[in-house]
Short mmCIF file of C-alpha atoms in Angstrom, two decimals:
data_model
loop_
_atom_site.label_atom_id
_atom_site.label_comp_id
_atom_site.label_asym_id
_atom_site.label_seq_id
_atom_site.Cartn_x
_atom_site.Cartn_y
_atom_site.Cartn_z
CA MET A 25 -22.16 169.67 -94.16
CA ALA A 26 -20.36 166.74 -92.52
CA ALA A 27 -20.23 164.90 -95.83
CA MET A 28 -18.59 167.94 -97.42
CA LEU A 29 -15.95 168.08 -94.69
CA GLN A 30 -15.00 164.43 -94.82
CA ALA A 31 -12.68 163.07 -97.48
CA PRO A 32 -14.10 160.63 -100.05
CA LEU A 33 -13.40 157.16 -98.70
CA ARG A 34 -11.43 156.13 -101.79
CA ALA A 35 -9.04 159.03 -101.10
CA LEU A 36 -8.13 157.71 -97.67
CA ARG A 37 -4.92 155.79 -97.15
CA ALA A 38 -5.16 152.12 -96.20
CA PRO A 39 -4.48 152.63 -92.45
CA PHE A 40 -7.68 154.67 -92.23
CA ARG A 41 -9.95 152.35 -94.23
CA VAL A 42 -11.92 149.69 -92.36
CA ALA A 43 -11.58 146.06 -93.49
CA ALA A 44 -13.84 144.48 -90.87
CA VAL A 45 -15.59 145.20 -87.57
CA SER A 46 -16.43 142.77 -84.77
CA HIS A 47 -17.48 143.07 -81.14
CA CYS A 48 -18.34 141.37 -77.89
CA LYS A 49 -20.08 142.96 -74.93
CA ASP A 50 -16.86 144.53 -73.63
CA LEU A 51 -14.80 145.16 -76.78
CA LEU A 52 -14.92 146.71 -80.25
CA SER A 53 -12.37 145.28 -82.71
CA ILE A 54 -11.49 146.91 -86.03
CA ALA A 55 -9.33 145.33 -88.73
CA TRP A 56 -7.72 147.98 -90.94
CA GLN A 57 -6.77 147.65 -94.58
CA ASP A 58 -3.08 148.03 -93.76
CA GLY A 59 -3.25 144.73 -91.85
CA LYS A 60 -3.29 146.24 -88.34
CA GLN A 61 -6.00 145.67 -85.73
CA SER A 62 -7.38 147.90 -82.98
CA ASN A 63 -9.19 146.77 -79.84
CA PHE A 64 -11.20 149.40 -77.98
CA PRO A 65 -12.65 148.53 -74.54
CA ASN A 66 -16.32 149.28 -74.18
CA ILE A 67 -15.81 151.41 -71.08
CA TRP A 68 -13.39 153.64 -73.03
CA LEU A 69 -15.76 153.89 -76.03
CA ARG A 70 -18.53 155.27 -73.86
CA SER A 71 -16.20 157.95 -72.48
CA ALA A 72 -15.21 158.91 -76.05
CA ALA A 73 -18.75 159.35 -77.42
CA ARG A 74 -19.38 162.59 -79.35
CA ASP A 75 -23.11 162.12 -79.93
CA PRO A 76 -25.56 165.01 -79.37
CA GLU A 77 -27.10 163.38 -76.30
CA VAL A 78 -23.86 163.93 -74.36
CA PHE A 79 -21.78 166.33 -76.49
CA ASP A 80 -22.61 169.74 -77.95
CA ALA A 81 -20.89 170.03 -81.34
CA GLY A 82 -21.47 173.78 -81.46
CA SER A 83 -19.55 174.64 -78.32
CA LEU A 84 -17.34 171.50 -78.40
CA LEU A 85 -18.27 170.81 -74.79
CA TYR A 86 -19.63 167.76 -73.08
CA LYS A 87 -23.01 168.17 -71.38
CA ARG A 88 -21.48 167.44 -68.03
CA ASN A 89 -24.37 165.92 -66.08
CA ASP A 90 -25.60 163.82 -69.02
CA TYR A 91 -22.03 162.79 -69.86
CA VAL A 92 -21.15 161.73 -66.31
CA GLU A 93 -24.33 159.69 -66.01
CA PHE A 94 -23.63 158.08 -69.39
CA ILE A 95 -20.04 157.01 -68.66
CA CYS A 96 -20.90 155.75 -65.17
CA LYS A 97 -23.68 153.49 -66.41
CA GLU A 98 -22.42 150.07 -67.46
CA SER A 99 -24.07 148.93 -70.68
CA PRO A 100 -22.75 146.12 -72.90
CA LEU A 101 -22.11 146.50 -76.62
CA VAL A 102 -24.94 144.86 -78.54
CA ARG A 103 -24.08 145.88 -82.10
CA ALA A 104 -21.19 147.27 -84.17
CA GLU A 105 -21.42 147.84 -87.92
CA HIS A 106 -19.51 149.52 -90.71
CA GLU A 107 -21.25 150.27 -93.98
CA LYS A 108 -19.01 149.96 -97.03
CA GLY A 109 -18.18 153.38 -98.43
CA SER A 110 -18.77 155.15 -95.11
CA GLU A 111 -16.31 156.65 -92.66
CA ASP A 112 -18.62 156.01 -89.73
CA ILE A 113 -18.76 153.02 -87.43
CA LEU A 114 -22.15 152.43 -85.85
CA VAL A 115 -22.05 151.31 -82.21
CA GLU A 116 -25.12 150.32 -80.21
CA TRP A 117 -25.45 149.83 -76.49
CA GLY A 118 -28.59 148.84 -74.66
CA ASP A 119 -29.28 152.48 -73.82
CA HIS A 120 -27.75 154.38 -76.77
CA LEU A 121 -27.02 154.31 -80.51
CA GLY A 122 -23.87 156.20 -81.48
CA THR A 123 -21.34 156.70 -84.28
CA PHE A 124 -17.58 157.06 -84.34
CA ASN A 125 -15.41 158.34 -87.16
CA ALA A 126 -13.12 155.48 -88.18
CA SER A 127 -10.08 157.69 -88.89
CA TRP A 128 -10.43 159.29 -85.48
CA LEU A 129 -10.51 155.87 -83.83
CA ARG A 130 -7.37 154.84 -85.72
CA ALA A 131 -5.55 157.98 -84.57
CA GLN A 132 -6.40 157.15 -80.94
CA ASP A 133 -4.70 153.74 -81.03
CA HIS A 134 -1.11 154.53 -80.06
CA ASN A 135 -0.29 150.81 -79.95
CA ILE A 136 -0.26 150.48 -83.75
CA ASN A 137 0.47 154.00 -85.00
CA LYS A 138 4.23 154.37 -84.70
CA ASP A 139 4.66 154.08 -88.46
CA LEU A 140 1.97 156.75 -88.98
CA CYS A 141 3.88 159.36 -86.96
CA LYS A 142 5.92 161.15 -89.61
CA LYS A 143 9.44 162.22 -88.70
CA ARG A 144 9.88 165.96 -88.67
CA ASP A 145 11.49 167.40 -91.79
CA PHE A 146 14.52 169.27 -90.41
CA THR A 147 17.30 170.71 -92.55
CA VAL A 148 20.59 171.44 -90.78
CA TRP A 149 22.41 174.44 -92.27
CA ASP A 150 25.57 176.53 -92.00
CA ALA A 151 26.95 179.82 -93.32
CA ASN A 152 26.72 178.72 -96.97
CA PHE A 153 23.04 177.78 -97.00
CA LYS A 154 20.66 179.84 -99.17
CA PHE A 155 17.29 180.58 -97.61
CA PRO A 156 14.10 181.43 -99.48
CA VAL A 157 13.04 185.05 -99.03
CA TYR A 158 9.32 185.86 -98.86
CA ASN A 159 7.44 189.04 -99.68
CA TYR A 160 5.32 190.48 -96.91
CA SER A 161 2.43 191.21 -99.31
CA GLU A 162 2.23 187.49 -100.16
CA ARG A 163 2.51 186.23 -96.59
CA MET A 164 -0.99 184.71 -96.56
CA GLU A 165 -0.88 182.96 -99.93
CA ASN A 166 2.58 181.55 -99.10
CA PHE A 167 1.71 180.84 -95.47
CA ASP A 168 2.11 177.05 -95.52
CA SER A 169 5.56 177.40 -97.08
CA TRP A 170 7.15 179.94 -94.74
CA PHE A 171 5.37 178.61 -91.65
CA GLY A 172 6.82 175.21 -92.49
CA ASP A 173 10.26 176.84 -92.83
CA LEU A 174 10.05 177.87 -89.17
CA ARG A 175 10.10 174.19 -88.31
CA LYS A 176 12.33 172.96 -91.17
CA TYR A 177 15.08 175.62 -90.95
CA GLY A 178 14.14 177.45 -87.76
CA LEU A 179 13.70 180.81 -89.47
CA ALA A 180 11.87 182.66 -92.24
CA ILE A 181 13.07 185.85 -93.95
CA PHE A 182 10.79 188.58 -95.36
CA GLN A 183 11.22 191.69 -97.48
CA GLY A 184 8.80 194.56 -98.00
CA VAL A 185 7.52 194.59 -94.42
CA PRO A 186 6.06 197.94 -93.31
CA PRO A 187 8.87 199.28 -91.08
CA ASN A 188 6.65 200.04 -88.12
CA GLU A 189 4.59 198.38 -85.39
CA ALA A 190 1.78 197.64 -87.86
CA GLY A 191 4.28 195.68 -89.96
CA ILE A 192 5.62 193.48 -87.18
CA LEU A 193 2.09 192.85 -85.90
CA GLY A 194 0.86 192.09 -89.42
CA LEU A 195 3.55 189.43 -89.69
CA LEU A 196 2.85 187.86 -86.30
CA HIS A 197 -0.93 188.13 -86.60
CA SER A 198 -0.84 185.99 -89.74
CA ILE A 199 0.01 183.23 -87.23
CA GLY A 200 -1.76 184.50 -84.10
CA GLN A 201 -1.80 187.07 -81.32
CA GLU A 202 1.58 188.44 -80.26
CA ALA A 203 2.83 187.38 -76.84
CA GLN A 204 1.89 189.58 -73.90
CA ARG A 205 5.09 190.86 -72.35
CA TYR A 206 5.72 191.56 -68.68
CA HIS A 207 6.01 195.32 -69.05
CA PRO A 208 3.97 198.11 -70.64
CA THR A 209 4.73 197.30 -74.28
CA ASN A 210 4.52 194.08 -76.30
CA ILE A 211 6.89 195.48 -78.96
CA LEU A 212 10.45 196.27 -77.97
CA HIS A 213 12.21 199.15 -79.75
CA ILE A 214 15.92 198.34 -80.01
CA VAL A 215 17.93 201.49 -80.67
CA LYS A 216 21.64 202.17 -80.55
CA ASP A 217 22.19 204.12 -77.36
CA SER A 218 25.69 205.52 -76.76
CA LYS A 219 24.68 206.47 -73.20
CA GLU A 220 24.71 202.78 -72.28
CA GLU A 221 28.33 202.20 -73.29
CA SER A 222 29.56 202.44 -69.73
CA SER A 223 27.41 199.54 -68.52
CA TYR A 224 27.43 195.85 -69.39
CA GLU A 225 23.94 196.31 -70.80
CA SER A 226 25.67 197.99 -73.74
CA TYR A 227 26.23 194.46 -75.03
CA THR A 228 22.54 194.33 -75.83
CA TYR A 229 21.27 197.80 -76.67
CA ALA A 230 24.34 199.80 -77.61
CA PRO A 231 27.10 199.63 -80.24
CA LYS A 232 29.20 196.79 -78.84
CA VAL A 233 28.89 193.22 -80.11
CA HIS A 234 25.69 191.51 -79.00
CA PRO A 235 26.72 187.93 -78.07
CA MET A 236 24.98 184.87 -79.48
CA HIS A 237 21.92 183.78 -77.51
CA VAL A 238 18.37 182.45 -77.72
CA ASP A 239 15.44 184.54 -76.53
CA THR A 240 13.47 184.01 -73.30
CA PRO A 241 14.84 180.65 -72.06
CA TYR A 242 14.62 182.20 -68.58
CA TYR A 243 10.86 181.46 -68.62
CA ALA A 244 9.64 177.97 -67.79
CA SER A 245 8.08 177.93 -71.28
CA MET A 246 10.07 180.20 -73.56
CA HIS A 247 8.32 182.21 -76.26
CA ARG A 248 8.37 180.06 -79.38
CA LEU A 249 9.00 182.74 -82.02
CA THR A 250 10.93 186.00 -82.11
CA ALA A 251 10.20 188.59 -84.79
CA LEU A 252 12.78 191.23 -85.75
CA VAL A 253 11.83 193.99 -88.21
CA GLY A 254 14.16 196.68 -89.51
CA ASN A 255 12.59 200.07 -88.84
CA ARG A 256 15.37 202.41 -89.89
CA TYR A 257 18.88 201.79 -91.19
CA SER A 258 21.69 203.98 -92.45
CA ALA A 259 25.32 202.82 -92.55
CA PRO A 260 27.54 205.25 -94.47
CA THR A 261 30.78 203.74 -93.14
CA GLN A 262 30.27 200.08 -92.16
CA ASP A 263 27.34 197.69 -92.35
CA THR A 264 26.00 195.99 -89.22
CA TYR A 265 25.19 192.31 -89.66
CA SER A 266 22.79 190.32 -87.55
CA LEU A 267 24.05 186.77 -87.05
CA PHE A 268 22.02 183.55 -87.02
CA VAL A 269 23.17 180.02 -86.16
CA ASP A 270 21.43 176.65 -86.47
CA ASN A 271 21.60 175.17 -82.98
CA LEU A 272 21.13 171.67 -84.42
CA LYS A 273 24.37 172.10 -86.36
CA VAL A 274 26.28 173.23 -83.26
CA ILE A 275 24.80 170.52 -81.03
CA GLY A 276 25.57 167.86 -83.64
CA ASP A 277 29.19 169.03 -83.92
CA ILE A 278 29.70 168.96 -80.15
CA ARG A 279 28.05 165.55 -79.76
CA ARG A 280 30.29 164.11 -82.47
CA GLU A 281 33.57 165.85 -81.55
CA GLU A 282 33.25 166.11 -77.74
CA PRO A 283 30.65 163.59 -76.49
CA GLU A 284 31.58 164.16 -72.84
CA ALA A 285 31.02 167.90 -73.20
CA TYR A 286 27.66 167.18 -74.84
CA ASP A 287 26.61 164.97 -71.93
CA LEU A 288 27.66 167.56 -69.34
CA LEU A 289 25.74 170.33 -71.12
CA ARG A 290 22.67 168.08 -71.15
CA THR A 291 22.79 166.97 -67.53
CA ILE A 292 24.01 169.81 -65.28
CA PRO A 293 21.40 172.58 -64.91
CA VAL A 294 22.29 176.24 -64.53
CA ARG A 295 20.29 179.16 -63.20
CA LEU A 296 18.74 181.45 -65.79
CA GLY A 297 17.58 184.75 -64.33
CA ARG A 298 15.38 187.55 -65.62
CA ARG A 299 15.07 191.12 -64.47
CA ARG A 300 13.20 194.00 -65.99
CA LEU A 301 15.01 196.10 -68.58
CA ARG A 302 16.04 199.42 -67.06
CA THR A 303 15.29 201.22 -70.32
CA VAL A 304 11.60 200.31 -70.13
CA LEU A 305 11.22 201.94 -66.73
CA ASP A 306 11.03 205.26 -68.56
CA HIS A 307 7.39 204.31 -69.22
CA CYS A 308 6.64 204.14 -65.49
CA HIS A 309 6.52 206.54 -62.59
CA ALA A 310 9.06 205.85 -59.88
CA ASP A 311 6.40 204.69 -57.43
CA GLU A 312 5.14 202.14 -60.00
CA HIS A 313 8.51 200.44 -60.41
CA TYR A 314 7.61 197.30 -58.49
CA LYS A 315 4.15 197.11 -60.03
CA TYR A 316 5.76 196.24 -63.36
CA HIS A 317 8.95 194.64 -62.11
CA LEU A 318 9.68 190.99 -62.91
CA ASP A 319 12.57 189.09 -61.41
CA ASN A 320 12.59 185.31 -61.71
CA VAL A 321 14.87 182.30 -62.04
CA VAL A 322 14.53 178.89 -63.67
CA TYR A 323 16.87 175.89 -63.77
CA LYS A 324 17.71 174.48 -67.19
CA THR A 325 20.54 172.64 -68.89
CA MET A 326 22.44 174.43 -71.65
CA ILE A 327 21.41 171.70 -74.10
CA ALA A 328 17.90 170.37 -73.52
CA TYR A 329 15.29 168.31 -75.34
CA ASP A 330 12.41 170.24 -76.88
CA GLU A 331 9.45 167.91 -76.30
CA ARG A 332 7.17 169.79 -78.67
CA GLU A 333 9.59 169.97 -81.60
CA LYS A 334 11.24 166.63 -80.77
CA LEU A 335 14.83 167.81 -81.08
CA ASP A 336 17.68 169.11 -78.95
CA CYS A 337 17.67 172.84 -78.26
CA ILE A 338 20.02 175.38 -76.68
CA ASN A 339 19.33 177.61 -73.66
CA MET A 340 22.26 179.99 -74.15
CA THR A 341 21.35 183.44 -72.79
CA ASN A 342 22.87 186.65 -71.46
CA LYS A 343 20.78 185.99 -68.33
CA HIS A 344 22.97 183.11 -67.12
CA ALA A 345 22.93 183.30 -63.30
CA GLY A 346 25.48 180.68 -62.31
CA VAL A 347 25.25 177.10 -61.09
CA ASP A 348 23.11 176.29 -58.06
CA PHE A 349 25.11 174.77 -55.21
CA SER A 350 22.58 171.92 -54.90
CA VAL A 351 23.69 170.49 -58.27
CA PHE A 352 27.40 171.12 -57.76
CA LYS A 353 29.55 168.08 -58.52
CA ASP A 354 33.20 167.44 -57.75
CA HIS A 355 35.89 169.89 -58.85
CA THR A 356 36.94 167.90 -61.93
CA THR A 357 33.39 167.48 -63.22
CA MET A 358 32.54 171.14 -62.78
CA LYS A 359 35.74 172.24 -64.52
CA LYS A 360 34.79 170.04 -67.47
CA HIS A 361 31.29 171.54 -67.43
CA TYR A 362 32.67 175.09 -67.54
CA ASP A 363 34.96 174.10 -70.42
CA ALA A 364 31.95 172.60 -72.22
CA TYR A 365 30.08 175.88 -71.73
CA ARG A 366 33.00 177.75 -73.28
CA LEU A 367 33.06 175.25 -76.17
CA LEU A 368 29.35 175.87 -76.83
CA GLN A 369 29.94 179.60 -76.94
CA LYS A 370 32.95 179.13 -79.25
CA LYS A 371 30.89 177.03 -81.69
CA LEU A 372 28.16 179.67 -81.80
CA ASP A 373 30.79 182.31 -82.60
CA GLU A 374 32.39 180.41 -85.50
CA GLU A 375 31.82 182.26 -88.78
CA ALA A 376 31.41 178.95 -90.62
CA ASN A 377 28.18 178.44 -88.68
CA GLN A 378 26.80 181.98 -88.96
CA GLN A 379 24.34 183.30 -91.49
CA ARG A 380 24.69 187.07 -91.86
CA LEU A 381 21.82 189.44 -92.61
CA ILE A 382 21.44 193.22 -92.55
CA LEU A 383 18.16 194.25 -90.95
CA LYS A 384 17.49 197.11 -93.32
CA GLU A 385 14.23 199.02 -93.35
CA GLY A 386 11.45 196.55 -94.24
CA THR A 387 13.55 193.40 -93.74
CA ALA A 388 12.23 190.94 -91.16
CA VAL A 389 13.26 187.64 -89.62
CA LEU A 390 11.05 185.19 -87.75
CA MET A 391 13.04 182.78 -85.56
CA ASN A 392 12.12 179.54 -83.82
CA ASN A 393 13.68 179.98 -80.37
CA GLY A 394 15.70 177.05 -79.15
CA ARG A 395 16.45 176.11 -82.76
CA ILE A 396 18.14 179.42 -83.60
CA SER A 397 20.79 181.41 -81.76
CA HIS A 398 21.25 184.99 -82.87
CA GLY A 399 23.46 187.97 -82.15
CA ARG A 400 24.88 191.08 -83.79
CA GLN A 401 28.16 192.61 -84.84
CA ASP A 402 29.26 195.91 -83.36
CA ILE A 403 27.60 199.08 -84.66
CA HIS A 404 29.77 201.80 -86.17
CA ALA A 405 29.52 205.27 -84.65
CA THR A 406 28.08 206.68 -87.90
CA THR A 407 25.41 203.97 -88.27
CA GLU A 408 21.75 204.57 -87.52
CA ARG A 409 19.95 201.30 -86.73
CA TYR A 410 16.46 200.90 -85.30
CA VAL A 411 14.88 197.45 -84.92
CA LEU A 412 11.48 196.30 -83.63
CA SER A 413 11.13 193.03 -81.75
CA ALA A 414 8.14 191.01 -80.55
CA PHE A 415 7.32 187.42 -79.62
CA LEU A 416 4.79 184.69 -80.30
CA SER A 417 4.03 182.25 -77.50
CA GLU A 418 4.42 178.48 -77.46
CA ARG A 419 0.66 178.14 -77.01
CA MET A 420 -0.10 180.27 -80.09
CA TRP A 421 2.43 178.25 -82.13
CA ASP A 422 0.73 175.01 -81.06
CA THR A 423 -2.70 176.44 -81.83
CA ARG A 424 -1.74 177.40 -85.38
CA TRP A 425 -0.36 173.92 -86.05
CA ARG A 426 -3.55 172.41 -84.62
CA ILE A 427 -5.64 174.53 -86.98
CA LEU A 428 -3.51 173.67 -90.02
CA ASN A 429 -3.47 169.94 -89.32
CA GLY A 430 -7.17 169.95 -88.50
CA GLN A 431 -7.98 171.62 -91.80
CA LYS A 432 -5.85 169.12 -93.70
CA SER A 433 -7.66 166.22 -92.03
CA GLY A 434 -11.04 167.26 -93.41
CA LEU A 435 -12.79 166.04 -90.26
CA GLU A 436 -15.56 167.74 -88.34
CA GLU A 437 -14.41 169.84 -85.42
CA LYS A 438 -16.06 167.54 -82.90
CA TRP A 439 -13.52 164.85 -83.82
CA LEU A 440 -10.57 167.25 -83.75
CA TYR A 441 -11.45 168.52 -80.28
CA GLY A 442 -9.15 167.08 -77.62
CA CYS A 443 -6.71 165.39 -80.01
CA SER A 444 -3.03 165.50 -79.10
CA PRO A 445 -0.63 167.25 -81.51
CA GLU A 446 0.62 163.82 -82.65
CA GLN A 447 -2.92 162.58 -83.32
CA LEU A 448 -3.67 165.69 -85.37
CA GLU A 449 -0.51 165.14 -87.42
CA ILE A 450 -1.65 161.56 -88.09
CA LEU A 451 -5.12 162.72 -89.16
CA ALA A 452 -3.67 165.45 -91.38
CA ASP A 453 -1.90 162.73 -93.34
CA ARG A 454 -4.86 160.36 -93.69
CA LYS A 455 -5.64 161.24 -97.30
CA GLY A 456 -3.88 159.62 -100.24
CA GLU A 457 -1.77 161.48 -102.74
#
């Protein structure tokens, strides 16, 4: 089975092919066919063993007592061999004979792998860009393409989606489980509600313009994806467009045109608050209000660095809760910061940056939060518009990428277990063209 999973050695790229192996009692050295060399200390090698005596490949768990005894016992390296045509490196200690996958060892050596870490393929776009549109019925066979679009463009567009909860869940479940929300339903029903016109909340759930924003930045770890699915749509007088903006485009423009504003937006944190939607309280009895209530605050800069996606992102939200006094600067600096905030909002509102899409029945958009800001035009009095919304968590996003990269690597699961996202990306690219 292992031989079937592993790539033929001749198909591996030079950085993953072994040229020579040497050792002393405290060190394993590997020369690679790309000219690089790795040096692995013996004490680290013992802690990394994945042999059945200390590691259960079925559960992907170390046998704790055996493992702890093994790593605590000092035992010098007595032999290290690599058989031509094999991916395995044989390592022998005085008390144990083990094997390591050579590609896995190469991926662990961060000292020599900078050139193996591929730069993310991002495409910056504006109002004139043409996106591919996918059919819901082909979502699994085209999965790699549209899932890659969520990283490349920040969004993926679908047609033919069942206009109901089964449709939005079918879309999200092709990636993973939908995010669990902090109130009784994981799927939000967004309906035009003229009763809300007298309150500021009408900006969100009633006919007035819904301002540009990203979803859920008011959580310490925002939900990675937002799904919007058109459930019902009728516009006899005037269409209602949803608006989408590439945050990378806006950030790049501000950094180039107003570098001081860019720096202020990156360095002065603001408070982002969250309170429960009043409309959802209809699901609860009055005495259960606080059982389901969520009210929190986090501190984030308007422009931040997304460590996972390795790019700048935006934390623009309707839940802005002001600037904390503890980070207040002098009058001049704060005035410049407020002007920078207004500039960011202005850039998001520029039509030249906005893609427009009508969320008709069966049309869906998946958005990568932080990368995409979205909003909506006003809704005409004669328009009927019903949209479903749900989220996918950061953890589920990471898990799906781990699975995809692990499958591309062709390695046994015991070697994929515990790898960082960067190591998995390196291993996914170990095979030649």
